[in-house]
CSV table of C-alpha atoms in Angstrom, one decimal:
chain,number,residue,atom,x,y,z
A,101,UNK,CA,0.3,-0.2,-0.2
A,102,UNK,CA,2.8,2.2,1.0
A,103,UNK,CA,4.6,1.6,-2.2
A,104,UNK,CA,1.7,2.4,-4.1
A,105,UNK,CA,1.0,5.9,-2.6
A,106,UNK,CA,4.8,6.8,-3.2
A,107,UNK,CA,4.9,5.2,-6.9
A,108,UNK,CA,1.4,7.3,-7.8
A,109,UNK,CA,2.9,10.8,-6.3
A,110,UNK,CA,6.0,10.3,-8.4
A,111,UNK,CA,4.3,9.1,-11.5
A,112,UNK,CA,1.9,12.4,-11.5
A,113,UNK,CA,4.8,14.6,-10.1
A,114,UNK,CA,5.3,16.6,-13.5
A,115,UNK,CA,1.3,17.0,-13.7
A,116,UNK,CA,1.5,18.3,-9.9
A,117,UNK,CA,4.4,20.7,-10.9
A,118,UNK,CA,2.0,22.2,-13.7
A,119,UNK,CA,-0.8,22.7,-11.4
A,120,UNK,CA,1.3,24.5,-8.7
A,121,UNK,CA,3.0,26.5,-11.7
A,122,UNK,CA,-0.4,27.7,-13.2
A,123,UNK,CA,-2.0,28.6,-9.7
A,124,UNK,CA,1.6,30.4,-9.1
A,125,UNK,CA,1.2,32.4,-12.4
A,126,UNK,CA,-2.4,33.6,-11.7
A,127,UNK,CA,-2.7,34.5,-8.3
A,128,UNK,CA,-6.4,35.2,-7.1
A,129,UNK,CA,-7.4,36.7,-3.8
A,130,UNK,CA,-9.4,34.9,-1.3
A,131,UNK,CA,-12.9,33.9,-2.3
A,132,UNK,CA,-12.3,34.9,-6.1
A,133,UNK,CA,-10.0,31.7,-6.9
A,134,UNK,CA,-11.7,30.7,-9.7
A,135,UNK,CA,-9.2,29.7,-11.9
A,136,UNK,CA,-7.8,27.8,-9.0
A,137,UNK,CA,-10.9,26.0,-8.1
A,138,UNK,CA,-11.5,25.0,-11.6
A,139,UNK,CA,-7.9,23.9,-12.3
A,140,UNK,CA,-7.8,21.5,-9.2
A,141,UNK,CA,-11.4,20.2,-9.5
A,142,UNK,CA,-10.9,19.5,-13.1
A,143,UNK,CA,-7.7,17.3,-12.3
A,144,UNK,CA,-9.5,15.4,-9.2
A,145,UNK,CA,-12.1,14.3,-11.3
A,146,UNK,CA,-10.0,13.3,-14.0
A,147,UNK,CA,-8.4,11.1,-11.2
A,148,UNK,CA,-11.4,9.5,-10.5
A,149,UNK,CA,-12.4,11.4,-7.4
A,150,UNK,CA,-15.9,12.1,-6.4
A,151,UNK,CA,-16.1,16.1,-6.6
A,152,UNK,CA,-18.2,18.5,-4.8
A,153,UNK,CA,-17.7,21.9,-6.6
A,154,UNK,CA,-18.2,25.2,-4.9
A,155,UNK,CA,-18.3,23.3,-1.7
A,156,UNK,CA,-20.1,25.6,1.0
A,157,UNK,CA,-18.3,28.4,-0.4
A,158,UNK,CA,-18.1,29.2,-4.6
A,159,UNK,CA,-14.3,28.5,-4.8
A,160,UNK,CA,-14.5,25.8,-2.1
A,161,UNK,CA,-14.5,22.0,-3.1
A,162,UNK,CA,-14.5,18.4,-1.6
A,163,UNK,CA,-13.0,15.7,-3.0
A,164,UNK,CA,-13.4,12.1,-2.1
A,165,UNK,CA,-12.6,8.5,-2.6
A,166,UNK,CA,-13.0,5.3,-0.4
A,167,UNK,CA,-16.0,4.2,1.8
A,168,UNK,CA,-17.4,4.6,5.4
A,169,UNK,CA,-15.9,1.2,6.6
A,170,UNK,CA,-12.8,3.0,8.2
A,171,UNK,CA,-11.1,6.4,9.2
A,172,UNK,CA,-12.7,9.4,7.5
A,173,UNK,CA,-9.2,11.5,6.7
A,174,UNK,CA,-9.1,15.1,5.5
A,175,UNK,CA,-6.2,16.8,3.4
A,176,UNK,CA,-6.2,20.6,3.4
A,177,UNK,CA,-5.4,22.3,0.1
A,178,UNK,CA,-5.2,26.3,0.1
A,179,UNK,CA,-4.5,28.6,-3.0
A,180,UNK,CA,-5.5,31.8,-2.3
A,181,UNK,CA,-2.7,34.6,-2.8
A,182,UNK,CA,-1.7,38.2,-1.2
A,183,UNK,CA,-2.4,41.4,-2.7
A,184,UNK,CA,0.2,42.8,-4.6
A,185,UNK,CA,2.8,40.3,-3.8
A,186,UNK,CA,1.1,37.1,-5.2
A,187,UNK,CA,2.1,33.9,-3.6
A,188,UNK,CA,4.1,34.9,-1.0
A,189,UNK,CA,3.0,32.5,1.5
A,190,UNK,CA,3.3,29.3,-0.8
A,191,UNK,CA,-0.4,28.5,-1.4
A,192,UNK,CA,0.2,26.8,-4.8
A,193,UNK,CA,2.6,24.5,-3.0
A,194,UNK,CA,0.1,23.7,-0.3
A,195,UNK,CA,-2.5,22.8,-3.0
A,196,UNK,CA,0.1,20.6,-4.7
A,197,UNK,CA,0.9,18.7,-1.7
A,198,UNK,CA,-2.5,18.3,-0.5
A,199,UNK,CA,-3.8,16.8,-3.9
A,200,UNK,CA,-0.7,14.9,-4.4
A,201,UNK,CA,-1.0,13.3,-1.2
A,202,UNK,CA,-4.4,12.8,-1.8
A,203,UNK,CA,-3.4,10.7,-5.1
A,204,UNK,CA,-1.1,8.8,-3.1
A,205,UNK,CA,-4.1,7.6,-0.7
A,206,UNK,CA,-6.4,7.1,-3.5
A,207,UNK,CA,-3.7,4.6,-4.9
A,208,UNK,CA,-3.2,3.1,-1.5
A,209,UNK,CA,-6.8,2.3,-1.1
A,210,UNK,CA,-7.3,1.1,-4.4
A,211,UNK,CA,-4.2,-1.7,-4.0
A,212,UNK,CA,-6.4,-2.7,-0.7
A,213,UNK,CA,-7.7,-6.5,-0.8
A,214,UNK,CA,-10.7,-4.6,0.9
A,215,UNK,CA,-11.1,-1.0,0.7
A,216,UNK,CA,-11.2,0.6,4.3
A,217,UNK,CA,-11.9,4.4,5.3
A,218,UNK,CA,-11.7,7.4,2.7
A,219,UNK,CA,-9.7,10.3,2.2
A,220,UNK,CA,-11.2,13.7,1.2
A,221,UNK,CA,-9.0,16.2,0.0
A,222,UNK,CA,-10.7,19.7,0.9
A,223,UNK,CA,-10.4,23.0,-0.9
A,224,UNK,CA,-10.4,25.6,1.3
A,225,UNK,CA,-10.5,29.2,0.5
A,226,UNK,CA,-9.5,32.5,1.6
A,227,UNK,CA,-7.0,31.8,4.5
A,228,UNK,CA,-5.4,34.9,4.2
A,229,UNK,CA,-7.6,36.9,6.3
A,230,UNK,CA,-11.0,35.8,4.9
A,231,UNK,CA,-11.1,32.6,7.0
A,232,UNK,CA,-12.4,30.0,4.4
A,233,UNK,CA,-12.2,27.2,7.0
A,234,UNK,CA,-14.4,29.1,9.4
A,235,UNK,CA,-17.2,28.9,6.9
A,236,UNK,CA,-16.4,25.3,6.2
A,237,UNK,CA,-16.7,24.8,9.9
A,238,UNK,CA,-19.9,26.1,10.1
A,239,UNK,CA,-21.3,24.5,7.2
A,240,UNK,CA,-20.3,21.0,8.8
A,241,UNK,CA,-17.9,20.1,6.7
A,242,UNK,CA,-15.8,18.5,9.1
A,243,UNK,CA,-18.7,16.4,10.9
A,244,UNK,CA,-17.8,12.5,10.8
A,245,UNK,CA,-14.0,13.7,9.9
A,246,UNK,CA,-11.5,11.6,12.3
A,247,UNK,CA,-8.4,13.8,11.6
A,248,UNK,CA,-7.2,16.7,9.5
A,249,UNK,CA,-3.7,17.6,8.3
A,250,UNK,CA,-1.8,19.9,5.8
A,251,UNK,CA,1.6,21.4,5.4
A,252,UNK,CA,3.3,24.8,4.9
A,253,UNK,CA,6.1,26.2,3.1
A,254,UNK,CA,8.5,28.4,4.9
A,255,UNK,CA,12.2,29.1,5.5
A,256,UNK,CA,12.7,26.2,8.5
A,257,UNK,CA,11.5,22.7,8.9
A,258,UNK,CA,9.0,22.7,12.3
A,259,UNK,CA,6.8,19.6,13.0
A,260,UNK,CA,4.9,21.4,15.7
A,261,UNK,CA,5.0,25.1,14.8
A,262,UNK,CA,3.4,27.4,17.4
A,263,UNK,CA,0.6,29.7,15.5
A,264,UNK,CA,-0.7,32.4,17.3
A,265,UNK,CA,-4.1,33.0,18.0
A,266,UNK,CA,-5.3,36.1,15.8
A,267,UNK,CA,-8.1,38.7,15.9
A,268,UNK,CA,-8.8,40.7,13.0
A,269,UNK,CA,-10.1,44.1,14.3
A,270,UNK,CA,-11.4,47.2,12.4
A,271,UNK,CA,-11.5,50.6,14.3
A,272,UNK,CA,-13.4,53.2,12.2
A,273,UNK,CA,-13.3,56.8,13.5
A,274,UNK,CA,-16.1,59.2,13.3
A,275,UNK,CA,-15.8,62.7,13.5
A,276,UNK,CA,-17.1,66.0,11.7
A,277,UNK,CA,-16.0,67.4,8.4
A,278,UNK,CA,-15.3,71.2,7.8
A,279,UNK,CA,-13.3,73.4,5.8
A,280,UNK,CA,-9.4,72.7,6.6
A,281,UNK,CA,-8.5,76.3,6.2
A,282,UNK,CA,-11.7,78.5,6.8
A,283,UNK,CA,-13.4,76.7,9.9
A,284,UNK,CA,-11.2,73.8,11.2
A,285,UNK,CA,-12.5,74.5,14.8
A,286,UNK,CA,-15.7,73.7,13.4
A,287,UNK,CA,-14.3,70.0,12.4
A,288,UNK,CA,-13.7,67.1,14.4
A,289,UNK,CA,-10.7,65.2,13.1
A,290,UNK,CA,-11.3,61.4,12.6
A,291,UNK,CA,-7.7,61.0,11.4
A,292,UNK,CA,-6.3,62.8,14.5
A,293,UNK,CA,-8.0,60.2,16.3
A,294,UNK,CA,-6.9,57.1,14.2
A,295,UNK,CA,-3.2,58.7,14.1
A,296,UNK,CA,-3.1,58.7,18.1
A,297,UNK,CA,-4.7,55.4,18.4
A,298,UNK,CA,-1.7,53.9,16.2
A,299,UNK,CA,0.8,55.8,18.1
A,300,UNK,CA,-1.0,54.6,21.7
A,301,UNK,CA,-0.9,50.8,20.3
A,302,UNK,CA,2.7,51.2,19.3
A,303,UNK,CA,3.8,52.7,22.3
A,304,UNK,CA,1.8,50.0,24.4
A,305,UNK,CA,3.7,47.2,22.9
A,306,UNK,CA,6.5,47.9,25.6
A,307,UNK,CA,4.1,46.1,28.0
A,308,UNK,CA,3.0,43.4,25.7
A,309,UNK,CA,4.3,39.9,26.6
A,310,UNK,CA,7.0,38.6,24.1
A,311,UNK,CA,4.7,36.2,22.2
A,312,UNK,CA,2.3,39.0,21.3
A,313,UNK,CA,2.2,40.7,17.9
A,314,UNK,CA,0.1,43.5,17.1
A,315,UNK,CA,0.4,45.3,13.5
A,316,UNK,CA,-2.1,47.4,11.7
A,317,UNK,CA,-2.6,49.6,8.8
A,318,UNK,CA,-4.4,53.0,7.6
A,319,UNK,CA,-7.5,51.8,5.2
A,320,UNK,CA,-8.9,55.4,5.4
A,321,UNK,CA,-7.4,58.4,5.8
A,322,UNK,CA,-9.8,61.3,4.5
A,323,UNK,CA,-10.9,62.5,1.3
A,324,UNK,CA,-8.8,65.5,0.5
A,325,UNK,CA,-6.2,67.8,2.5
A,326,UNK,CA,-8.7,70.7,2.5
A,327,UNK,CA,-11.4,68.6,4.5
A,328,UNK,CA,-11.4,67.8,8.0
A,329,UNK,CA,-11.6,64.0,7.8
A,330,UNK,CA,-15.0,63.0,9.0
A,331,UNK,CA,-13.9,59.2,9.1
A,332,UNK,CA,-10.8,57.2,9.4
A,333,UNK,CA,-10.2,53.6,9.7
A,334,UNK,CA,-7.4,51.2,11.2
A,335,UNK,CA,-7.2,47.7,10.5
A,336,UNK,CA,-5.2,45.2,13.2
A,337,UNK,CA,-4.4,41.9,13.1
A,338,UNK,CA,-3.8,41.2,17.0
A,339,UNK,CA,-2.4,38.0,17.9
A,340,UNK,CA,-1.0,35.9,21.1
A,341,UNK,CA,0.0,32.7,21.9
A,342,UNK,CA,-3.2,31.5,23.3
A,343,UNK,CA,-6.9,32.7,23.2
A,344,UNK,CA,-7.1,33.8,26.9
A,345,UNK,CA,-4.0,36.1,26.2
A,346,UNK,CA,-5.6,37.2,23.0
A,347,UNK,CA,-8.7,38.5,24.9
A,348,UNK,CA,-6.5,40.6,27.3
A,349,UNK,CA,-4.6,41.9,24.3
A,350,UNK,CA,-7.7,43.3,22.6
A,351,UNK,CA,-9.1,45.0,25.6
A,352,UNK,CA,-5.7,47.1,25.6
A,353,UNK,CA,-6.1,47.8,22.0
A,354,UNK,CA,-9.5,48.7,22.5
A,355,UNK,CA,-8.7,51.0,25.3
A,356,UNK,CA,-6.1,52.9,23.2
A,357,UNK,CA,-8.8,53.3,20.4
A,358,UNK,CA,-11.4,54.4,22.8
A,359,UNK,CA,-9.0,57.1,24.5
A,360,UNK,CA,-7.7,58.3,21.2
A,361,UNK,CA,-11.5,59.0,20.1
A,362,UNK,CA,-11.8,61.0,23.5
A,363,UNK,CA,-8.8,63.1,22.8
A,364,UNK,CA,-10.2,64.0,19.1
A,365,UNK,CA,-13.8,64.6,20.3
A,366,UNK,CA,-14.7,62.0,18.0
A,367,UNK,CA,-16.5,58.2,18.5
A,368,UNK,CA,-15.2,55.1,17.5
A,369,UNK,CA,-16.7,51.6,16.0
A,370,UNK,CA,-15.1,48.6,16.8
A,371,UNK,CA,-15.9,45.9,14.5
A,372,UNK,CA,-14.4,42.2,15.1
A,373,UNK,CA,-14.4,40.0,11.9
A,374,UNK,CA,-12.6,37.1,12.0
A,375,UNK,CA,-10.9,35.1,14.8
A,376,UNK,CA,-8.4,32.4,14.2
A,377,UNK,CA,-7.6,30.0,17.2
A,378,UNK,CA,-3.8,29.0,18.0
A,379,UNK,CA,-3.1,25.5,16.2
A,380,UNK,CA,-3.5,22.7,18.8
A,381,UNK,CA,-0.8,20.3,17.2
A,382,UNK,CA,-1.4,16.8,17.8
A,383,UNK,CA,1.7,15.3,19.0
A,384,UNK,CA,0.9,11.6,18.1
A,385,UNK,CA,-0.1,12.4,14.5
A,386,UNK,CA,3.0,15.0,14.2
A,387,UNK,CA,5.1,12.5,15.7
A,388,UNK,CA,4.1,9.9,13.1
A,389,UNK,CA,4.2,12.3,10.3
A,390,UNK,CA,7.7,13.3,11.2
A,391,UNK,CA,8.8,9.7,11.1
A,392,UNK,CA,7.6,9.3,7.8
A,393,UNK,CA,9.0,12.7,6.5
A,394,UNK,CA,12.6,11.6,8.1
A,395,UNK,CA,12.3,8.2,6.2
A,396,UNK,CA,11.8,10.3,3.0
A,397,UNK,CA,15.4,12.3,3.9
A,398,UNK,CA,13.7,15.2,5.5
A,399,UNK,CA,16.0,16.5,8.5
A,400,UNK,CA,14.0,18.0,11.4
A,401,UNK,CA,16.1,20.6,13.5
A,402,UNK,CA,16.5,20.1,17.3
A,403,UNK,CA,17.6,23.6,18.1
A,404,UNK,CA,14.7,24.8,20.6
A,405,UNK,CA,15.0,28.2,19.2
A,406,UNK,CA,14.1,27.1,16.0
A,407,UNK,CA,11.4,24.5,17.0
A,408,UNK,CA,9.8,27.1,19.5
A,409,UNK,CA,10.0,30.0,16.7
A,410,UNK,CA,6.6,31.6,16.9
A,411,UNK,CA,4.6,31.5,13.3
A,412,UNK,CA,2.1,33.5,12.0
A,413,UNK,CA,-2.0,32.9,12.3
A,414,UNK,CA,-4.2,30.4,10.4
A,415,UNK,CA,-7.7,29.0,10.2
A,416,UNK,CA,-6.2,25.6,10.6
A,417,UNK,CA,-6.4,26.5,14.2
A,418,UNK,CA,-10.0,26.8,14.5
A,419,UNK,CA,-10.0,23.3,12.8
A,420,UNK,CA,-7.5,21.6,15.2
A,421,UNK,CA,-10.0,22.6,18.0
A,422,UNK,CA,-12.7,20.3,16.2
A,423,UNK,CA,-11.0,17.4,15.0
A,424,UNK,CA,-7.0,16.0,15.5
A,425,UNK,CA,-5.1,18.1,13.3
A,426,UNK,CA,-1.4,19.0,12.3
A,427,UNK,CA,0.0,21.9,10.5
A,428,UNK,CA,3.6,21.2,9.9
A,429,UNK,CA,6.0,23.8,8.2
A,430,UNK,CA,8.8,22.7,5.5
A,431,UNK,CA,11.6,24.8,4.2
A,432,UNK,CA,11.8,25.4,0.3
A,433,UNK,CA,15.6,26.3,0.0
A,434,UNK,CA,15.5,30.1,0.8
A,435,UNK,CA,16.1,32.1,3.9
A,436,UNK,CA,13.5,34.7,2.7
A,437,UNK,CA,10.5,35.1,5.3
A,438,UNK,CA,6.9,34.5,4.3
A,439,UNK,CA,4.9,37.5,2.8
A,440,UNK,CA,8.0,38.9,0.8
A,441,UNK,CA,8.9,39.1,-2.9
A,442,UNK,CA,11.5,37.0,-2.2
A,443,UNK,CA,9.4,34.3,-1.1
A,444,UNK,CA,7.0,34.7,-3.6
A,445,UNK,CA,9.9,34.0,-6.2
A,446,UNK,CA,11.1,30.8,-4.2
A,447,UNK,CA,7.4,29.5,-4.0
A,448,UNK,CA,7.7,29.5,-7.9
A,449,UNK,CA,11.1,28.0,-8.3
A,450,UNK,CA,12.1,24.5,-9.2
A,451,UNK,CA,13.7,24.0,-5.9
A,452,UNK,CA,10.4,24.1,-4.1
A,453,UNK,CA,9.4,20.8,-6.1
A,454,UNK,CA,11.4,18.6,-4.4
A,455,UNK,CA,10.5,19.4,-0.6
A,456,UNK,CA,6.7,19.7,-1.7
A,457,UNK,CA,6.7,16.1,-3.1
A,458,UNK,CA,8.0,14.9,0.0
A,459,UNK,CA,5.3,16.5,2.2
A,460,UNK,CA,2.7,14.8,0.0
A,461,UNK,CA,4.3,11.2,0.3
A,462,UNK,CA,4.7,12.1,4.0
A,463,UNK,CA,1.2,13.0,4.4
A,464,UNK,CA,0.0,10.3,2.2
A,465,UNK,CA,2.2,7.4,4.3
A,466,UNK,CA,0.7,8.8,7.5
A,467,UNK,CA,-2.6,8.4,6.3
A,468,UNK,CA,-2.0,5.0,4.4
A,469,UNK,CA,-0.9,3.5,7.7
A,470,UNK,CA,-3.6,4.9,9.9
A,471,UNK,CA,-6.0,3.1,7.1
A,472,UNK,CA,-3.9,-0.2,7.1
A,473,UNK,CA,-4.6,-2.8,9.4
A,474,UNK,CA,-3.0,-2.3,12.6
A,475,UNK,CA,-3.8,1.3,12.3
A,476,UNK,CA,-6.6,1.5,14.8
A,477,UNK,CA,-4.4,2.0,18.0
A,478,UNK,CA,-2.5,5.0,16.4
A,479,UNK,CA,-5.7,6.7,15.8
A,480,UNK,CA,-7.0,5.7,19.0
A,481,UNK,CA,-4.1,7.6,20.4
A,482,UNK,CA,-4.9,10.4,18.3
A,483,UNK,CA,-8.2,10.8,19.8
A,484,UNK,CA,-7.1,10.1,23.2
A,485,UNK,CA,-4.9,12.8,23.1
A,486,UNK,CA,-7.5,15.1,21.2
A,487,UNK,CA,-10.1,14.5,24.0
A,488,UNK,CA,-7.6,16.3,26.5
A,489,UNK,CA,-7.9,19.4,24.5
A,490,UNK,CA,-10.0,22.2,26.4
A,491,UNK,CA,-13.2,23.0,24.1
A,492,UNK,CA,-13.1,26.3,22.6
A,493,UNK,CA,-16.8,27.3,21.2
A,494,UNK,CA,-15.2,30.5,19.7
A,495,UNK,CA,-13.0,28.1,17.3
A,496,UNK,CA,-15.9,26.1,16.1
A,497,UNK,CA,-18.1,29.2,15.9
A,498,UNK,CA,-20.8,28.1,18.2
A,499,UNK,CA,-19.9,31.5,20.3
A,500,UNK,CA,-18.9,34.7,18.7
A,501,UNK,CA,-15.3,36.2,19.8
A,502,UNK,CA,-16.8,39.6,20.1
A,503,UNK,CA,-18.8,38.1,23.3
A,504,UNK,CA,-15.6,37.7,25.1
A,505,UNK,CA,-14.7,41.5,24.9
A,506,UNK,CA,-16.2,43.6,27.4
A,507,UNK,CA,-18.2,46.0,25.6
A,508,UNK,CA,-17.9,49.8,26.7
A,509,UNK,CA,-20.9,51.8,27.3
A,510,UNK,CA,-19.0,55.0,26.2
A,511,UNK,CA,-18.7,54.5,22.4
A,512,UNK,CA,-20.8,53.0,19.7
A,513,UNK,CA,-20.2,49.2,18.8
A,514,UNK,CA,-21.4,48.1,15.7
A,515,UNK,CA,-19.8,44.5,15.7
A,516,UNK,CA,-19.9,42.2,12.8
A,517,UNK,CA,-20.9,38.7,13.2
A,518,UNK,CA,-18.0,36.3,13.1
A,519,UNK,CA,-19.7,34.2,10.1
A,520,UNK,CA,-21.8,36.9,8.7
């Protein structure tokens, strides 16, 4: 079975590379990945998967093969790009590895005397801020799934990456327009409020814990210099190692926004858009994946500074609170960080192909071993470990993250529901 999986991935390597290159050359933003969706679903249909196009989301999909007589395993494929800098997070490679792993597992299932279990390749749109997996969770995509996995390109190899919980928060300041030269005293400058908020949050970083990351941009600074801005807006990503710590950091940032509004005689609306939970990496599953990756020649660092290095945030964290999950990082031959133009170049380079195929094989072998006779014990260990994960109703969407933040009575609040 394992040989069938590896041989299938090797045999499809050229096609997988072509898919990756096509996605890389045609970057599409979240929820707009029409070309990638059609390319991936068309290929999987030709390979004999039962494919549901536009699954839950217009550019989502579900491709399945197998039966109900064994474990139900989900492999994630992402394929959205970043504005301006394209595939600077390597989602073209994530799609390639996910589809490749699916091919390998399908070949192994076909080689079994009696097929046992099913593999699902999920196409999950809009990871870059849009939270595609959150919508899929709400749409019950993971009901009946025993475990989920995906891989992610990076400058380093890490089996158990530390991703951060993240809240996407929008601060919209409201003032009053007036002629900036003739009667500025009649205006209330929303831009001043936004600038003071930005500076206050920047100064506050001194009191944040080392694992906290807070970064924002101005999305609206007014219409013209000769009009006192009546509206200004900041968009922030607020991150911390755990959801509990994140709640406190968000409250502190909100206080900065509220104080800035007071100082400029303005008001502020605080909107919570998407919440990404920290990834709970299933140790049993990750260790098994690592053994398979090592058997294929992949070397994992033991330096604690690398192993414990903080990553970004991902909607896979929400999935990891619902089913046992892993989200390992793998190197593609560059020191450039994710979300840089240099990393974009690396994700389309030939040097990325070898490591990506290893990832496809490592995931496929892990799945095959779970689906094989004797895999029941490993699956039990994985599930027993998962049973100890504390519940997080905000990750699954049962509750909105906004409900965790104490709402002030001094300012208007126009919250966006998490899954609106």
